[in-house]
Coordinates of C-alpha atoms in Angstrom, one line a residue:
Chain A
M1 CA 14.6 -20.6 9.7
A2 CA 10.9 -21.1 8.7
L3 CA 10.3 -17.3 8.5
H4 CA 12.7 -17.1 5.6
L5 CA 10.1 -18.5 3.3
P6 CA 7.5 -15.7 3.7
A7 CA 10.4 -13.2 3.7
L8 CA 11.6 -14.6 0.3
V9 CA 8.0 -14.5 -1.1
T10 CA 7.8 -10.8 0.1
V11 CA 11.0 -10.0 -1.8
L12 CA 9.7 -11.7 -5.0
A13 CA 6.3 -10.0 -4.7
L14 CA 8.0 -6.6 -4.4
L15 CA 10.2 -7.4 -7.4
L16 CA 7.1 -8.2 -9.4
F17 CA 5.7 -4.8 -8.3
V18 CA 9.0 -3.1 -9.3
Y19 CA 8.7 -4.7 -12.8
S20 CA 5.1 -3.5 -13.1
F21 CA 5.9 0.2 -12.4
L22 CA 9.1 0.1 -14.6
A23 CA 6.9 -1.2 -17.4
V24 CA 4.6 1.9 -16.9
G25 CA 7.7 4.2 -17.3
K26 CA 8.7 2.3 -20.5
A27 CA 5.1 2.4 -21.8
R28 CA 5.0 6.2 -21.3
V29 CA 7.8 6.5 -23.9
T30 CA 6.5 3.7 -26.2
Y31 CA 3.0 5.1 -26.5
G32 CA 3.7 8.8 -26.1
V33 CA 1.8 9.3 -22.8
A34 CA 3.6 12.1 -21.0
A35 CA 3.2 12.5 -17.2
P36 CA 1.0 13.5 -15.4
A37 CA -1.5 11.8 -17.8
T38 CA -2.5 8.2 -17.2
T39 CA -4.8 7.9 -20.2
G40 CA -4.6 8.6 -23.9
H41 CA -3.5 5.3 -25.4
A42 CA -5.3 2.0 -24.8
A43 CA -2.1 -0.1 -24.7
F44 CA -0.6 2.3 -22.1
E45 CA -3.8 2.1 -19.9
V46 CA -3.5 -1.7 -19.8
V47 CA 0.1 -1.5 -18.5
Y48 CA -1.0 1.1 -16.0
R49 CA -3.9 -0.9 -14.8
V50 CA -1.7 -4.0 -14.3
Q51 CA 0.5 -1.8 -12.1
M52 CA -2.4 -0.4 -10.1
N53 CA -4.0 -3.8 -9.6
T54 CA -0.6 -5.3 -8.5
L55 CA -0.3 -2.4 -6.0
E56 CA -3.8 -3.0 -4.6
Q57 CA -3.4 -6.8 -4.3
L58 CA 0.1 -6.3 -2.7
V59 CA -1.5 -4.2 0.1
L60 CA -3.9 -7.0 0.8
F61 CA -1.4 -9.9 0.4
L62 CA 1.6 -8.8 2.5
P63 CA -0.2 -8.2 5.8
A64 CA -2.3 -11.4 5.2
L65 CA 1.0 -13.4 4.5
W66 CA 2.6 -12.3 7.7
L67 CA -0.5 -12.7 9.9
F68 CA -0.9 -16.3 8.6
S69 CA 2.9 -16.9 9.2
H70 CA 2.4 -15.8 12.8
Y71 CA -1.0 -17.4 13.6
V72 CA -0.9 -20.5 11.4
S73 CA 2.3 -21.6 9.7
P74 CA 5.2 -19.8 7.9
L75 CA 5.7 -22.8 5.7
W76 CA 2.0 -22.8 4.5
A77 CA 2.1 -19.0 4.2
G78 CA 5.1 -19.4 1.9
L79 CA 3.4 -22.0 -0.3
L80 CA 0.2 -19.9 -0.6
G81 CA 2.5 -17.0 -1.4
V82 CA 4.0 -19.0 -4.3
V83 CA 0.4 -19.5 -5.6
W84 CA -0.2 -15.8 -5.2
L85 CA 2.9 -15.0 -7.2
A86 CA 1.9 -17.4 -10.0
G87 CA -1.6 -15.9 -10.2
R88 CA -0.1 -12.3 -10.4
V89 CA 2.3 -13.3 -13.2
L90 CA -0.6 -15.0 -15.1
Y91 CA -2.8 -11.9 -14.5
A92 CA -0.2 -9.5 -15.9
V93 CA 0.7 -11.6 -19.0
S94 CA -3.0 -12.2 -19.8
Y95 CA -4.2 -8.7 -19.2
V96 CA -1.6 -7.2 -21.6
K97 CA -2.7 -9.7 -24.3
N98 CA -6.4 -8.9 -23.8
P99 CA -8.1 -7.2 -20.8
K100 CA -10.9 -9.7 -21.0
N101 CA -8.5 -12.5 -20.1
R102 CA -7.4 -11.0 -16.8
G103 CA -10.0 -13.1 -14.7
P104 CA -8.2 -16.4 -14.0
G105 CA -4.9 -14.9 -12.8
F106 CA -6.8 -12.4 -10.6
I107 CA -8.9 -15.2 -9.1
I108 CA -6.0 -17.5 -8.4
S109 CA -4.1 -14.8 -6.5
F110 CA -7.3 -13.6 -4.8
I111 CA -8.0 -17.1 -3.5
A112 CA -4.5 -17.3 -2.1
S113 CA -4.9 -13.9 -0.3
I114 CA -8.3 -14.6 1.1
T115 CA -7.1 -18.1 2.4
L116 CA -4.2 -16.3 4.1
L117 CA -6.6 -13.7 5.6
L118 CA -9.4 -16.0 6.8
G119 CA -6.9 -18.6 7.9
S120 CA -5.2 -15.9 10.1
A121 CA -8.6 -15.0 11.5
V122 CA -9.3 -18.6 12.5
G123 CA -5.8 -19.1 14.0
M124 CA -6.3 -15.9 16.0
V125 CA -9.7 -16.8 17.3
M126 CA -8.4 -20.2 18.4
R127 CA -5.6 -18.6 20.3
M128 CA -8.0 -16.1 21.9
V129 CA -10.3 -18.9 23.0
A130 CA -7.3 -20.8 24.3
G131 CA -6.3 -17.6 26.2
V132 CA -2.7 -17.5 24.8
Chain B
M1 CA 17.5 0.7 20.6
A2 CA 18.8 0.3 17.0
L3 CA 15.3 -0.5 15.6
H4 CA 14.1 3.0 16.6
L5 CA 15.9 4.3 13.5
P6 CA 13.8 2.4 10.9
A7 CA 10.7 3.2 13.0
L8 CA 11.5 6.9 12.9
V9 CA 12.1 6.8 9.2
T10 CA 8.7 5.0 8.9
V11 CA 6.9 7.8 10.8
L12 CA 8.6 10.4 8.6
A13 CA 7.7 8.5 5.3
L14 CA 4.1 8.3 6.5
L15 CA 4.0 12.0 7.3
L16 CA 5.3 12.8 3.8
F17 CA 2.5 10.6 2.4
V18 CA 0.0 12.5 4.6
Y19 CA 1.3 15.8 3.3
S20 CA 0.9 14.4 -0.3
F21 CA -2.8 13.5 0.1
L22 CA -3.7 16.6 2.0
A23 CA -2.1 18.6 -0.9
V24 CA -4.6 16.8 -3.2
G25 CA -7.5 17.8 -1.1
K26 CA -6.3 21.4 -1.2
A27 CA -5.7 21.2 -5.0
R28 CA -9.3 20.0 -5.5
V29 CA -10.5 23.4 -4.1
T30 CA -7.7 25.6 -5.7
Y31 CA -8.2 24.1 -9.2
G32 CA -12.0 23.4 -9.0
V33 CA -11.7 19.6 -9.5
A34 CA -14.7 18.1 -7.6
A35 CA -14.6 14.5 -6.4
P36 CA -14.8 11.8 -7.8
A37 CA -12.9 13.3 -10.8
T38 CA -9.1 13.1 -10.8
T39 CA -8.6 14.9 -14.1
G40 CA -9.7 18.3 -15.5
H41 CA -6.9 20.6 -14.6
A42 CA -3.2 20.0 -15.4
A43 CA -1.9 21.5 -12.1
F44 CA -4.3 19.3 -10.1
E45 CA -3.2 16.2 -12.0
V46 CA 0.4 16.9 -11.1
V47 CA -0.4 17.0 -7.4
Y48 CA -2.5 13.9 -7.7
R49 CA 0.3 12.0 -9.5
V50 CA 2.8 13.0 -6.8
Q51 CA 0.5 11.5 -4.2
M52 CA -0.1 8.3 -6.2
N53 CA 3.7 7.9 -6.9
T54 CA 4.4 8.4 -3.2
L55 CA 1.8 5.7 -2.4
E56 CA 3.4 3.3 -4.8
Q57 CA 6.9 3.9 -3.7
L58 CA 5.8 3.6 0.0
V59 CA 4.4 0.1 -0.6
L60 CA 7.8 -0.9 -1.9
F61 CA 9.9 1.0 0.6
L62 CA 8.4 0.0 4.0
P63 CA 8.6 -3.8 3.6
A64 CA 12.1 -3.5 2.1
L65 CA 13.2 -1.2 5.0
W66 CA 12.1 -3.7 7.6
L67 CA 13.4 -6.8 5.9
F68 CA 16.8 -5.1 5.6
S69 CA 16.6 -4.1 9.3
H70 CA 16.0 -7.7 10.2
Y71 CA 18.4 -9.4 7.8
V72 CA 21.2 -6.9 7.4
S73 CA 21.4 -3.9 9.8
P74 CA 18.8 -1.5 11.3
L75 CA 21.4 1.3 11.3
W76 CA 22.1 1.0 7.6
A77 CA 18.3 0.5 6.9
G78 CA 17.7 3.9 8.7
L79 CA 20.5 5.6 6.7
L80 CA 19.2 4.3 3.4
G81 CA 15.8 5.4 4.6
V82 CA 17.0 8.9 5.0
V83 CA 18.3 8.8 1.3
W84 CA 14.8 7.6 0.3
L85 CA 13.1 10.4 2.1
A86 CA 15.4 13.0 0.5
G87 CA 14.7 11.5 -2.9
R88 CA 10.9 11.6 -2.4
V89 CA 11.0 15.3 -1.2
L90 CA 13.1 16.2 -4.3
Y91 CA 10.7 14.3 -6.5
A92 CA 7.6 16.1 -5.2
V93 CA 9.2 19.6 -5.3
S94 CA 10.6 19.0 -8.8
Y95 CA 7.4 17.4 -10.3
V96 CA 5.2 20.3 -9.2
K97 CA 7.6 22.8 -10.9
N98 CA 7.8 20.7 -14.1
P99 CA 6.7 17.0 -14.7
K100 CA 9.9 16.6 -16.9
N101 CA 12.1 17.2 -13.8
R102 CA 10.7 14.3 -11.8
G103 CA 13.5 11.9 -12.8
P104 CA 16.4 12.5 -10.3
G105 CA 14.2 12.4 -7.2
F106 CA 12.6 9.2 -8.4
I107 CA 15.9 7.6 -9.2
I108 CA 17.5 8.5 -5.8
S109 CA 14.6 7.0 -3.9
F110 CA 14.4 4.0 -6.2
I111 CA 18.1 3.2 -5.7
A112 CA 17.6 3.4 -1.9
S113 CA 14.6 1.0 -2.2
I114 CA 16.2 -1.5 -4.5
T115 CA 19.4 -1.5 -2.3
L116 CA 17.2 -2.3 0.7
L117 CA 15.3 -5.0 -1.2
L118 CA 18.3 -6.8 -2.8
G119 CA 20.4 -6.4 0.3
S120 CA 17.6 -8.2 2.2
A121 CA 17.7 -11.0 -0.3
V122 CA 21.4 -11.4 0.1
G123 CA 21.2 -11.4 3.9
M124 CA 18.4 -13.9 3.7
V125 CA 20.2 -16.3 1.4
M126 CA 23.4 -16.1 3.6
R127 CA 21.3 -17.1 6.6
M128 CA 19.6 -19.9 4.7
V129 CA 23.0 -21.2 3.6
A130 CA 24.3 -21.0 7.2
G131 CA 21.2 -22.8 8.4
V132 CA 20.1 -20.1 10.9
Chain C
M1 CA -2.7 -12.0 24.1
A2 CA -2.9 -8.2 23.8
L3 CA -1.5 -8.2 20.2
H4 CA -4.5 -10.1 19.0
L5 CA -6.5 -6.9 19.1
P6 CA -4.5 -4.9 16.5
A7 CA -4.2 -8.2 14.5
L8 CA -8.0 -8.5 14.5
V9 CA -8.4 -4.9 13.4
T10 CA -5.9 -5.6 10.6
V11 CA -8.0 -8.5 9.4
L12 CA -11.2 -6.4 9.5
A13 CA -9.5 -3.4 7.7
L14 CA -8.3 -5.8 4.9
L15 CA -11.8 -7.3 4.6
L16 CA -13.2 -3.8 4.2
F17 CA -10.6 -3.2 1.4
V18 CA -11.6 -6.5 -0.2
Y19 CA -15.2 -5.4 -0.2
S20 CA -14.2 -2.0 -1.8
F21 CA -12.4 -3.7 -4.7
L22 CA -15.1 -6.4 -5.3
A23 CA -17.6 -3.5 -5.4
V24 CA -15.5 -1.9 -8.3
G25 CA -15.6 -5.2 -10.2
K26 CA -19.4 -5.3 -9.8
A27 CA -19.8 -1.6 -10.7
R28 CA -17.8 -2.3 -14.0
V29 CA -20.6 -4.7 -15.0
T30 CA -23.5 -2.6 -13.6
Y31 CA -22.4 0.7 -15.3
G32 CA -20.8 -0.8 -18.4
V33 CA -17.2 0.4 -17.8
A34 CA -14.9 -2.2 -19.3
A35 CA -11.3 -2.5 -18.2
P36 CA -8.8 -0.9 -18.5
A37 CA -11.0 2.3 -18.3
T38 CA -11.7 3.8 -14.8
T39 CA -13.9 6.6 -16.0
G40 CA -17.0 6.9 -18.2
H41 CA -19.9 6.7 -15.7
A42 CA -20.2 9.0 -12.6
A43 CA -21.6 6.2 -10.4
F44 CA -18.7 3.9 -11.3
E45 CA -16.1 6.6 -10.6
V46 CA -17.5 7.1 -7.1
V47 CA -17.2 3.3 -6.3
Y48 CA -13.6 3.4 -7.8
R49 CA -12.6 6.5 -5.7
V50 CA -13.9 4.8 -2.5
Q51 CA -11.6 1.9 -3.3
M52 CA -8.6 4.1 -4.1
N53 CA -9.1 6.2 -0.9
T54 CA -9.5 3.0 1.2
L55 CA -6.2 1.8 -0.3
E56 CA -4.4 5.1 0.4
Q57 CA -5.7 5.3 4.0
L58 CA -4.9 1.6 4.6
V59 CA -1.2 2.2 3.7
L60 CA -1.1 4.9 6.3
F61 CA -3.2 3.1 8.9
L62 CA -1.6 -0.3 9.1
P63 CA 2.0 0.7 9.8
A64 CA 0.8 3.4 12.3
L65 CA -1.4 0.8 14.1
W66 CA 1.5 -1.6 14.6
L67 CA 4.1 1.1 15.5
F68 CA 1.6 2.4 18.2
S69 CA 1.0 -1.2 19.4
H70 CA 4.8 -1.6 19.9
Y71 CA 5.6 1.9 21.3
V72 CA 2.5 2.8 23.2
S73 CA -0.2 0.2 23.8
P74 CA -1.7 -2.7 21.7
L75 CA -5.0 -2.2 23.6
W76 CA -5.3 1.5 22.7
A77 CA -4.1 0.7 19.2
G78 CA -7.0 -1.7 18.8
L79 CA -9.5 0.8 20.1
L80 CA -8.2 3.6 17.8
G81 CA -8.4 0.9 15.0
V82 CA -12.1 0.4 15.7
V83 CA -12.6 4.2 15.4
W84 CA -10.7 4.1 12.1
L85 CA -12.9 1.2 10.8
A86 CA -16.1 3.1 11.8
G87 CA -14.8 6.2 9.9
R88 CA -14.0 4.2 6.8
V89 CA -17.5 2.5 6.7
L90 CA -19.2 5.9 7.2
Y91 CA -16.9 7.3 4.4
A92 CA -17.9 4.6 1.9
V93 CA -21.6 4.7 2.7
S94 CA -21.7 8.5 2.5
Y95 CA -19.6 8.9 -0.6
V96 CA -21.8 6.5 -2.6
K97 CA -24.9 8.5 -1.6
N98 CA -23.3 11.9 -2.5
P99 CA -19.5 12.7 -3.0
K100 CA -20.0 16.0 -1.0
N101 CA -20.8 13.9 2.1
R102 CA -17.5 12.1 2.3
G103 CA -15.9 14.6 4.7
P104 CA -17.0 13.3 8.2
G105 CA -16.0 9.7 7.6
F106 CA -12.7 10.7 6.2
I107 CA -11.9 13.0 9.1
I108 CA -12.9 10.4 11.8
S109 CA -10.5 7.8 10.2
F110 CA -7.8 10.4 9.6
I111 CA -7.8 11.6 13.2
A112 CA -7.5 7.9 14.3
S113 CA -4.5 7.4 11.9
I114 CA -2.7 10.6 12.9
T115 CA -3.2 9.9 16.6
L116 CA -1.7 6.4 16.0
L117 CA 1.2 8.0 14.1
L118 CA 2.0 10.9 16.3
G119 CA 1.5 8.8 19.4
S120 CA 4.0 6.3 18.1
A121 CA 6.5 9.1 17.5
V122 CA 6.1 10.3 21.1
G123 CA 6.5 6.8 22.5
M124 CA 9.6 6.3 20.3
V125 CA 11.3 9.6 21.4
M126 CA 10.6 8.8 25.1
R127 CA 12.3 5.4 24.7
M128 CA 15.2 7.0 22.8
V129 CA 15.6 9.6 25.6
A130 CA 15.4 6.8 28.2
G131 CA 18.0 4.9 26.2
V132 CA 15.9 1.7 25.9

């Protein structure tokens, strides 16, 4: 039962990523940036960077979420996952308004990821020491 | 036994990704685009975009494949995975011929991914409701 | 107990990736490349390419590591993971000094990844044949 929470967060995180790359496809048309180019219009580049940053952070977040679920707590993994999701939404919305405003959303989601990752490491070392 | 099918699809998807980034290394030499540049020759940029898109779609596909295997069916996950693989091969082959032809392959693999993702969500909610 | 080793390697690989993207943030300030741009200064582009290559290779490595742990041996997965980590550190350090020196580190980590991937495939086929 408890593992449904990180699974649900995983689905929502992937849907956010789907939204970010569909937005790039739409921005290609809106700003006239034909593939394979990824530059040529500042507004397009912002949408593209939001997608790439979401991708990068997803690759960090998902393994950290599941390691924490296994080694510490699936409930707390899920709650930290909700913080991550909120940070990523704030990041995307702020970045599109003005690239200089992308900091807070990034930092919120990064703190969630690093807590998941370092928490996993602590849980793992405690099990190793206990020999289980 | 049944989980071998999504595992096999995972190996094939990763081999496709390996092929896509080895092609970029080869295209650097063929078109004279020295690292760290990723632009400078249209034919190189196409090969590079195929790799990046394969990467992006892999990050969506693999977690969706395994969630669906767990929550719905590893057999159907594997079959949808084969559809995804076919879409990605079509995407790569078509994109290199002409970037305007990349649509159908992308859409086939995207439908496979989104079916895996939304199917997982439905399976998950049904288990939550059933309390298991 | 044995699965702690690939889990530990996963944490270290993710910390290396965190380092690679924090280095990009720092390089944005050092070389005056404001978001959303990812070009404009050769030294920035090198740091950015190290991050992107670490991302790409991580997406190959992590699933291969865990498939190998499951199908072959978590101990050998962990040891090949240490080789991968050493290759990635060598890659990053060498690339920043001179992009032409990035080969050996890439090849070491790629051999580790492909061994994990093909080893998993062999282990999987052997189980399929044995019907387990």
